[in-house]
Amino acid sequence: MTKDIMLFVLFLAVLLLCAWPLGKYMARVFNYEKTCGERFFAPLENIFYKMAKVDPRAEMPWKEYCLNLIIFNALGMLSLFVLQLTQAFLPLNPQQLPNVETWHLAFNTAASFMTNTNWQAYSGETTLSYLTQMLGLTVQNFLSAATGAAVAIALIRGLVRKNTGELGNFWADIIRCTTRILLPICVVATLLLVSQGVIQNLNPYVDVQTVEGAQQTIAMGPVASQEAIKELGTNGGGFFNANSSHPFENPTPWSNFLEMFLILVIPTGLLFTFGEMCKDKKQGYAVLASMLLLFVLMLGVCYASEKYGNPIVAAQGISGDTAMEGKEVRFGIGSSSLFATVTTAASCGAVNSMHDSYTGTGGLVPMLQMMLGEVVLGGVGAGFYGMMLYVFITVFIVGLMVGRTPEYLGKKIEAKEVVLTIAGLLIPAATILTMSAVSCLTEAGQAGISNPGPHGLSEILYGFASGVGNNGSAFAGLGANSLWYSVLIGLAMLIGRFAVIVPVLAIAGNMATKKIAPANAGTFNTGSSLFAVLLAGVVLIVGALTFLPALALGPIVDQLFMLQGKVF
């Protein structure tokens, strides 16, 4: 246990130490200032601007910004959909894999990677060619992450600007994010992963003879380059079906630490970016403190439950940890619990253990973090703008308590912003609960369940929470490669992404037009530790209570039955 706690402390220390300078650098990038490597980046970016006939200096109001974002992402989804259905006729397919077998699986995968979800209802090494993995999935990994970051920055601009309706230029934001932030870090991360044993090649698969004399096919491919952006962009889709528990994706404890670090470094850095751009670092510190408070709480619950283990297994006379099913012995309880908490705190979905094998309470933590809206640090950009919706609710509640119009950063939070905030929080929650309920009541939905009882309900809840939360991890016991789940979870991903982005951009547009009023004696200090605690409390009360009845019937009952020695 001592080693595990030391790991947790070291991880958070390294994360914060590196996120601080990254956050300051990202503020310069998104303020359109010159950065290191300007002589290299500027000509490269100008090529894209000229090809697209875009003026990066032209500012956009929120509706134009949003329309460009939606069209760009829709075209990306369409191209990935077509690529999957034609890969058999295209190059870089040494295994001569056929086209993706069904239109609904191609739709699900295209929606998944465009929305930064990376839910996979297929086995990557036996379904997708190298070209599809690189040109389709990896490209969308970059662009979906850049899209999330662009929305977060547009919201920050809306909060700090005054008397204007402009939020920046969408094309400049995603291009600068890709060239100056994502690509440089991914180049370094790829080399580090290769040094640890992650493979990177375009070779055909290798047929070998095992020590037992059987024949085995070992998959090859450009894994390290996809792995880097998979984690850094909080995407999560694995090159292999086993994801980051596969030794070719995550071979050592050092690669495991690096992958967890990559998942959270940009979401954490964006809080420092926020403080820099609003010229009040305490505002970023307060939101970050609230997120870290929730993260430590979630990690503690998950780790404690898995460390306590399964009394049913313990009764068989097994010594040591009794919750090792579905976990890699290379990583153990500590690294597995930390990875599970990290990947669902962010909207990542990469896994180094099977969450379906966790205890009831251990599995509840990843599920709850997704249900909260992926705001416990969250994904690239998505975590920040999701948490800001809770910030607006918090200042609204505080305003009601003291009888003042709620304010944030000197701007009034009025009826229009509150309505948009409620829409951004309730539409995803209603989608999770409605689609889960319908799936429980229909034959097509029940057909995907591999476990009866409360754990089967947990599998369905987790699947839709993962889709709507744009996470992508799964309780792997749910058979999701069916017409029902491919279409329904695909739609859930689209709703979860754009039912939040559109209200957020609308809020940003409204806030940008407002004046900034000077603080006075009645202004609530949103850069204080008190506000950080209040914000964490609102997230738990508003978010968790929404799903408490469903969680009580799923993972909570599952945990209670396990403690009583009952199995299904």
XYZ file of C-alpha atoms in Angstrom:
568
model
C 0.000 0.000 0.000
C 2.835 2.410 0.814
C 4.287 2.001 -2.685
C 0.888 2.665 -4.223
C 0.394 5.865 -2.232
C 3.893 7.006 -3.198
C 2.950 6.372 -6.836
C -0.204 8.482 -6.492
C 1.689 11.383 -4.881
C 4.503 11.213 -7.444
C 2.045 11.165 -10.321
C 0.172 14.260 -9.141
C 3.428 16.090 -8.391
C 4.906 15.411 -11.841
C 1.588 16.273 -13.484
C 1.291 19.679 -11.806
C 4.974 20.468 -12.259
C 4.758 19.920 -16.029
C 1.237 21.300 -16.575
C 2.182 24.742 -15.223
C 4.699 25.719 -17.955
C 2.586 23.954 -20.599
C -0.410 26.046 -19.567
C 1.559 29.275 -19.910
C 2.794 28.161 -23.327
C -0.735 27.305 -24.489
C -1.898 30.780 -23.451
C 0.674 32.267 -25.837
C -0.412 29.892 -28.612
C -4.089 30.775 -28.328
C -3.432 34.487 -27.875
C -1.865 34.282 -31.348
C 1.507 35.328 -29.969
C 4.851 34.222 -31.318
C 6.194 31.078 -29.687
C 9.392 29.072 -29.836
C 9.784 27.480 -33.254
C 7.914 30.336 -34.944
C 10.087 30.107 -38.054
C 9.052 26.494 -38.508
C 5.410 26.635 -37.445
C 4.278 29.824 -39.201
C 5.177 28.717 -42.787
C 3.632 25.282 -42.135
C 0.403 26.843 -40.872
C 0.272 29.290 -43.771
C 0.200 26.339 -46.180
C -3.015 25.093 -44.577
C -4.520 28.586 -44.488
C -3.848 29.067 -48.192
C -5.175 25.618 -49.109
C -8.399 26.297 -47.215
C -8.522 29.956 -48.303
C -8.819 31.034 -44.687
C -7.767 34.339 -43.177
C -6.543 33.404 -39.666
C -6.856 37.018 -38.533
C -10.599 37.159 -39.252
C -12.530 36.881 -35.988
C -15.815 34.987 -35.806
C -19.012 35.503 -33.778
C -20.184 32.424 -31.922
C -22.673 31.247 -34.543
C -20.082 31.347 -37.313
C -17.507 29.687 -35.056
C -20.008 26.940 -34.189
C -21.124 26.421 -37.795
C -17.547 26.034 -39.018
C -16.860 23.573 -36.205
C -19.902 21.422 -36.989
C -19.286 21.356 -40.760
C -15.608 20.509 -40.277
C -16.392 17.646 -37.896
C -19.232 16.339 -40.065
C -16.896 16.130 -43.064
C -14.324 14.332 -40.935
C -16.910 11.800 -39.818
C -18.078 11.240 -43.401
C -14.529 10.677 -44.667
C -13.802 8.133 -41.933
C -17.092 6.352 -42.650
C -16.239 6.032 -46.350
C -12.652 4.981 -45.621
C -13.819 2.033 -43.526
C -16.163 0.809 -46.242
C -13.474 0.989 -48.951
C -10.266 -0.045 -47.140
C -10.090 -3.404 -48.966
C -9.383 -1.544 -52.226
C -6.814 0.854 -50.755
C -3.068 0.520 -50.031
C -1.306 -0.131 -46.701
C -3.340 -3.265 -46.037
C -0.717 -6.040 -45.848
C -3.139 -8.488 -44.217
C -5.687 -7.843 -46.984
C -8.391 -7.135 -44.427
C -11.875 -6.735 -45.935
C -14.026 -3.642 -45.645
C -15.653 -3.045 -42.269
C -18.414 -5.628 -42.204
C -21.526 -3.482 -41.596
C -22.597 0.099 -42.204
C -23.727 0.498 -38.609
C -20.313 -0.503 -37.223
C -18.676 1.970 -39.633
C -21.143 4.664 -38.509
C -20.468 3.918 -34.855
C -16.693 4.062 -35.336
C -16.824 7.245 -37.416
C -19.012 8.980 -34.830
C -16.788 7.636 -32.085
C -13.489 9.022 -33.351
C -14.920 12.305 -34.614
C -16.420 13.066 -31.192
C -13.219 12.176 -29.288
C -15.015 9.142 -27.806
C -13.041 6.325 -29.439
C -15.523 3.665 -28.393
C -14.589 0.463 -30.204
C -17.115 -2.280 -30.941
C -14.505 -4.160 -32.970
C -11.021 -5.634 -32.611
C -8.592 -3.172 -34.181
C -5.892 -5.603 -35.284
C -8.362 -7.831 -37.166
C -10.698 -5.161 -38.549
C -8.837 -2.063 -39.715
C -5.988 -1.683 -42.199
C -2.901 0.391 -41.492
C -4.268 3.125 -43.748
C -7.545 3.297 -41.829
C -5.697 3.318 -38.518
C -3.376 6.146 -39.624
C -5.367 8.281 -42.082
C -8.711 7.667 -40.411
C -8.337 7.125 -36.678
C -5.072 8.918 -35.911
C -6.019 12.020 -37.895
C -9.338 12.219 -36.074
C -7.487 11.774 -32.780
C -5.635 15.002 -33.502
C -8.588 16.934 -34.891
C -11.123 15.938 -32.243
C -8.694 16.944 -29.495
C -7.971 20.241 -31.232
C -11.718 20.854 -31.570
C -12.237 20.408 -27.827
C -9.366 22.748 -27.044
C -10.736 25.334 -29.487
C -14.136 25.358 -27.744
C -12.493 25.778 -24.346
C -10.420 28.715 -25.601
C -13.464 30.297 -27.267
C -15.258 30.132 -23.909
C -12.313 31.733 -22.125
C -12.280 34.542 -24.690
C -15.999 35.040 -24.172
C -15.446 35.382 -20.430
C -12.518 37.815 -20.601
C -13.470 39.983 -23.570
C -15.977 42.810 -23.303
C -18.334 44.608 -25.663
C -17.617 42.303 -28.592
C -19.333 39.291 -30.082
C -16.192 37.699 -31.504
C -14.521 34.557 -30.152
C -11.464 34.183 -32.375
C -10.964 32.133 -35.517
C -11.890 28.439 -35.429
C -9.455 27.476 -38.176
C -6.540 29.288 -36.586
C -7.332 27.685 -33.224
C -7.392 24.083 -34.409
C -4.368 24.489 -36.692
C -2.236 26.198 -34.034
C -3.313 23.633 -31.452
C -2.352 20.780 -33.761
C 0.969 22.146 -35.013
C 2.262 23.880 -31.890
C 0.916 21.708 -29.071
C -0.241 18.249 -30.102
C 2.313 17.342 -32.775
C 5.495 18.380 -30.907
C 4.499 16.564 -27.729
C 3.438 13.491 -29.705
C 6.794 13.300 -31.510
C 8.624 13.189 -28.176
C 6.074 10.825 -26.620
C 6.283 8.446 -29.594
C 10.050 8.184 -29.254
C 9.761 7.576 -25.517
C 7.165 4.854 -26.069
C 9.324 3.168 -28.710
C 12.228 3.216 -26.251
C 10.051 1.235 -23.835
C 9.130 -1.395 -26.429
C 5.957 -0.086 -28.083
C 6.152 -1.208 -31.713
C 6.179 1.117 -34.728
C 6.323 -0.437 -38.198
C 4.374 -1.159 -41.370
C 5.337 -4.832 -41.538
C 2.947 -7.692 -42.286
C 1.803 -9.715 -39.291
C 4.252 -12.354 -38.080
C 3.376 -16.069 -37.830
C 5.286 -17.880 -35.088
C 5.288 -21.240 -33.378
C 4.648 -21.139 -29.630
C 6.533 -23.248 -27.077
C 3.533 -25.590 -27.029
C 3.915 -26.106 -30.763
C 0.807 -24.156 -31.774
C 0.741 -21.499 -34.511
C 0.155 -17.885 -33.495
C -0.164 -14.690 -35.520
C 1.427 -11.635 -33.908
C -0.028 -8.342 -35.091
C 2.304 -5.565 -36.188
C 1.644 -1.929 -37.074
C 2.324 1.780 -36.477
C 1.327 1.585 -32.820
C 3.545 4.076 -30.968
C 2.516 7.065 -33.106
C -1.166 6.285 -32.547
C -0.612 5.538 -28.865
C 0.912 8.969 -28.249
C -2.044 10.980 -29.584
C -4.481 8.409 -28.243
C -3.396 9.404 -24.732
C -2.407 13.055 -25.225
C -5.647 13.880 -27.035
C -7.700 11.972 -24.415
C -8.983 9.771 -27.219
C -8.478 6.241 -25.916
C -8.995 4.003 -28.927
C -6.457 1.194 -28.929
C -4.595 -0.196 -31.920
C -5.184 -3.612 -30.355
C -8.374 -4.964 -28.842
C -6.722 -5.267 -25.419
C -5.886 -1.538 -25.508
C -3.247 -0.383 -23.006
C -3.136 -3.767 -21.296
C -1.486 -5.121 -24.475
C 2.327 -5.322 -24.131
C 2.804 -3.803 -27.591
C 0.877 -0.700 -26.469
C 1.988 -0.501 -22.848
C 4.937 -2.782 -22.082
C 6.451 -1.420 -18.846
C 5.596 0.478 -15.645
C 7.422 3.488 -17.136
C 5.267 3.457 -20.282
C 2.228 3.073 -18.030
C 3.219 6.167 -16.037
C 3.911 8.121 -19.228
C 0.539 7.218 -20.731
C -1.342 8.318 -17.601
C 0.663 11.551 -17.578
C -0.126 12.257 -21.229
C -3.854 11.795 -20.603
C -4.068 14.565 -18.001
C -1.265 17.000 -18.827
C -3.206 19.167 -21.326
C -6.511 19.195 -19.356
C -4.547 20.235 -16.266
C -2.493 22.743 -18.226
C -5.642 24.417 -19.541
C -6.489 25.543 -16.010
C -3.193 27.439 -15.907
C -3.985 28.745 -19.410
C -7.300 30.027 -18.065
C -5.560 31.907 -15.261
C -3.097 33.456 -17.705
C -5.732 34.526 -20.233
C -8.084 36.071 -17.677
C -5.100 37.717 -15.933
C -6.178 36.289 -12.590
C -4.300 33.099 -11.798
C -6.393 32.433 -8.714
C -9.433 31.771 -10.928
C -7.610 28.895 -12.612
C -6.204 27.648 -9.303
C -9.676 27.523 -7.715
C -11.196 25.427 -10.511
C -8.106 23.195 -10.592
C -8.265 22.709 -6.826
C -11.895 21.646 -7.089
C -11.065 19.157 -9.838
C -8.123 17.721 -7.875
C -10.290 17.388 -4.768
C -12.788 15.311 -6.719
C -10.007 13.315 -8.387
C -8.360 12.360 -5.085
C -11.761 11.408 -3.653
C -12.577 9.186 -6.633
C -9.128 7.597 -6.657
C -9.333 6.864 -2.940
C -12.708 5.131 -3.248
C -11.671 3.086 -6.288
C -8.335 2.014 -4.810
C -9.783 1.195 -1.378
C -12.500 -0.977 -2.911
C -10.074 -2.887 -5.125
C -7.510 -3.242 -2.326
C -10.159 -4.612 0.025
C -10.925 -7.059 -2.733
C -13.502 -9.769 -3.188
C -14.432 -11.740 -0.061
C -15.828 -14.540 -2.220
C -12.357 -15.083 -3.676
C -10.718 -14.644 -0.264
C -12.912 -17.440 1.102
C -11.155 -19.844 -1.272
C -7.966 -19.468 0.765
C -6.149 -17.228 -1.724
C -3.507 -15.031 -0.107
C -2.667 -11.537 -1.302
C -4.863 -9.252 -3.390
C -8.193 -10.839 -4.267
C -9.350 -8.389 -6.976
C -6.758 -9.210 -9.631
C -9.152 -10.633 -12.208
C -8.891 -8.513 -15.354
C -5.737 -6.750 -14.131
C -2.175 -6.999 -15.393
C 0.277 -8.403 -12.846
C 2.787 -5.929 -14.327
C 0.762 -3.057 -12.856
C -1.154 -4.521 -9.916
C -3.962 -2.919 -7.923
C -2.328 0.509 -7.491
C -1.429 1.324 -11.096
C -4.651 -0.251 -12.356
C -6.836 1.816 -10.019
C -4.905 4.979 -10.847
C -5.177 4.329 -14.595
C -8.919 3.613 -14.319
C -9.467 6.842 -12.387
C -7.279 8.894 -14.734
C -8.826 7.603 -17.951
C -12.406 8.222 -16.819
C -11.577 11.512 -15.104
C -10.486 12.528 -18.573
C -12.654 11.654 -21.549
C -10.020 9.182 -22.658
C -11.190 5.584 -22.459
C -7.783 3.902 -22.670
C -7.621 1.031 -20.186
C -4.829 -1.072 -18.727
C -7.306 -3.348 -16.936
C -10.858 -4.519 -17.538
C -13.315 -2.332 -15.641
C -15.952 -5.039 -16.010
C -13.917 -7.113 -13.522
C -13.765 -4.420 -10.837
C -15.737 -4.680 -7.628
C -19.106 -2.959 -7.518
C -17.763 0.190 -5.868
C -14.532 0.075 -7.856
C -16.533 0.014 -11.093
C -18.888 2.712 -9.821
C -16.095 5.306 -9.704
C -15.227 5.229 -13.453
C -18.938 5.165 -14.283
C -19.771 8.096 -11.998
C -16.924 10.216 -13.330
C -18.327 9.827 -16.841
C -21.851 10.577 -15.649
C -20.649 13.811 -14.043
C -19.767 14.985 -17.548
C -16.042 14.167 -17.602
C -15.284 17.290 -15.537
C -12.828 15.816 -13.022
C -9.950 17.379 -15.010
C -11.710 15.990 -18.076
C -10.683 15.699 -21.701
C -8.721 18.146 -23.838
C -10.879 21.260 -23.644
C -14.026 19.276 -22.893
C -13.177 18.966 -19.206
C -12.707 22.700 -18.854
C -15.864 23.816 -20.616
C -17.871 21.057 -18.926
C -16.661 22.197 -15.519
C -17.465 25.809 -16.370
C -21.122 24.829 -16.669
C -20.938 23.722 -13.038
C -19.144 26.987 -12.224
C -22.088 28.946 -13.619
C -24.525 26.834 -11.580
C -22.423 27.403 -8.461
C -22.319 31.183 -8.800
C -26.059 31.118 -9.567
C -26.725 29.241 -6.320
C -24.443 31.592 -4.389
C -26.262 34.558 -5.919
C -29.601 33.181 -4.750
C -28.220 32.699 -1.231
C -27.101 36.329 -0.872
C -29.818 37.924 -2.990
C -27.538 39.208 -5.761
C -27.436 38.697 -9.500
C -24.801 35.987 -10.005
C -21.520 37.169 -11.486
C -18.391 35.520 -12.789
C -15.237 37.421 -13.703
C -17.206 40.653 -13.392
C -19.957 39.594 -15.792
C -23.545 38.904 -14.845
C -24.891 35.370 -15.305
C -28.412 36.073 -16.511
C -31.437 33.980 -17.458
C -30.196 33.128 -20.953
C -26.882 31.777 -19.648
C -28.617 29.767 -16.929
C -31.002 28.163 -19.439
C -28.109 27.244 -21.737
C -26.150 25.863 -18.783
C -29.054 23.671 -17.671
C -29.454 22.403 -21.242
C -25.755 21.505 -21.415
C -26.022 19.512 -18.188
C -29.455 17.898 -18.483
C -29.543 16.790 -22.131
C -26.550 14.425 -21.730
C -27.888 13.097 -18.411
C -31.347 12.477 -19.861
C -29.777 10.722 -22.855
C -27.845 8.288 -20.630
C -30.856 7.396 -18.509
C -33.372 7.213 -21.366
C -31.242 5.074 -23.672
C -30.246 2.782 -20.788
C -33.872 2.326 -19.771
C -34.997 1.561 -23.319
C -32.164 -0.946 -23.743
C -33.154 -2.714 -20.516
C -36.736 -3.038 -21.724
C -36.114 -4.291 -25.253
C -35.019 -7.670 -26.516
C -32.308 -6.136 -28.696
C -30.852 -4.282 -25.726
C -30.952 -7.293 -23.415
C -29.238 -9.464 -26.013
C -25.946 -7.652 -25.442
C -25.779 -8.378 -21.711
C -23.365 -11.128 -20.689
C -24.071 -10.975 -16.950
C -27.518 -11.169 -15.332
C -28.680 -9.113 -12.374
C -27.309 -5.729 -11.276
C -24.004 -6.213 -13.091
C -25.856 -6.512 -16.385
C -27.550 -3.178 -15.663
C -24.120 -1.735 -14.849
C -22.835 -2.862 -18.250
C -25.628 -0.989 -20.029
C -25.326 2.124 -17.845
C -21.571 2.190 -18.337
C -21.911 1.820 -22.107
C -24.214 4.813 -22.517
C -22.345 6.894 -19.916
C -19.175 6.198 -21.886
C -20.831 7.166 -25.175
C -22.517 10.342 -23.960
C -19.471 11.327 -21.914
C -17.276 10.815 -25.008
C -15.054 8.508 -22.984
C -14.953 5.262 -24.941
C -14.029 2.765 -22.226
C -16.442 -0.083 -21.598
C -17.630 -2.751 -19.237
C -16.405 -5.248 -21.784
C -19.143 -7.714 -20.924
C -21.598 -5.727 -23.074
C -21.802 -7.095 -26.615
C -21.931 -3.779 -28.444
C -21.304 -4.882 -32.037
C -24.968 -5.068 -32.979
C -27.336 -2.863 -34.929
C -29.013 -1.737 -31.694
C -25.959 -0.643 -29.774
C -23.945 0.582 -32.780
C -26.682 3.028 -33.770
C -27.865 3.992 -30.297
C -24.414 4.517 -28.784
C -23.338 6.295 -31.990
C -26.213 8.745 -31.551
C -25.382 9.059 -27.844
C -21.837 10.128 -28.747
C -23.096 12.834 -31.106
C -25.594 14.120 -28.544
C -23.020 14.089 -25.763
C -20.545 16.080 -27.843
C -22.656 18.701 -29.560
C -25.436 19.137 -26.982
C -22.697 20.573 -24.781
C -20.523 22.367 -27.357
C -23.382 24.395 -28.875
C -24.686 25.768 -25.528
C -21.113 26.481 -24.406
C -20.359 28.505 -27.542
C -23.686 30.315 -27.185
C -22.773 31.219 -23.606
C -19.355 32.391 -24.777
C -20.943 34.566 -27.437
C -23.371 36.123 -24.963
C -20.708 36.744 -22.340
C -18.343 38.385 -24.853
C -20.884 41.143 -25.498
C -21.169 42.129 -21.830
C -19.363 44.774 -19.857
C -17.053 43.875 -16.986
C -18.188 45.418 -13.720
C -15.557 46.164 -11.056
C -15.621 44.003 -7.941
C -17.162 45.473 -4.795
C -17.837 44.448 -1.195
C -20.743 42.229 -2.248
C -18.850 40.320 -4.961
C -18.259 36.663 -4.164
C -14.592 35.720 -4.550
C -14.508 32.927 -7.137
C -10.745 32.600 -6.802
C -10.914 31.390 -3.200
C -10.591 27.970 -1.572
C -14.188 28.336 -0.354
C -15.403 28.577 -3.940
C -13.326 25.499 -4.862
C -15.034 23.461 -2.129
C -18.479 24.792 -3.076
C -17.866 23.912 -6.717
C -16.856 20.345 -5.853
C -19.965 20.031 -3.700
C -22.244 21.260 -6.484
C -20.698 18.800 -8.937
C -21.388 15.915 -6.567
C -24.876 17.060 -5.551
C -26.172 18.078 -8.967
C -24.327 15.419 -10.934
C -24.335 12.403 -8.645
C -27.899 12.729 -7.375
C -29.173 12.732 -10.944
C -27.939 9.167 -11.350
C -28.270 7.858 -7.786
C -31.369 5.682 -8.408
C -29.748 4.007 -11.420
C -26.446 3.524 -9.588
C -28.280 2.062 -6.606
C -29.809 -0.619 -8.825
C -26.519 -1.338 -10.586
C -23.044 -1.126 -9.031
C -24.180 -0.400 -5.462
C -26.387 -3.509 -5.304
C -23.616 -5.422 -7.064
C -21.210 -4.449 -4.269
C -23.669 -5.365 -1.514
C -24.335 -8.801 -3.009
C -20.593 -9.407 -3.326
C -20.103 -8.597 0.359
C -22.853 -11.094 1.200
C -21.153 -13.782 -0.868
C -23.833 -13.904 -3.573
C -22.925 -14.430 -7.234
C -24.901 -14.500 -10.494
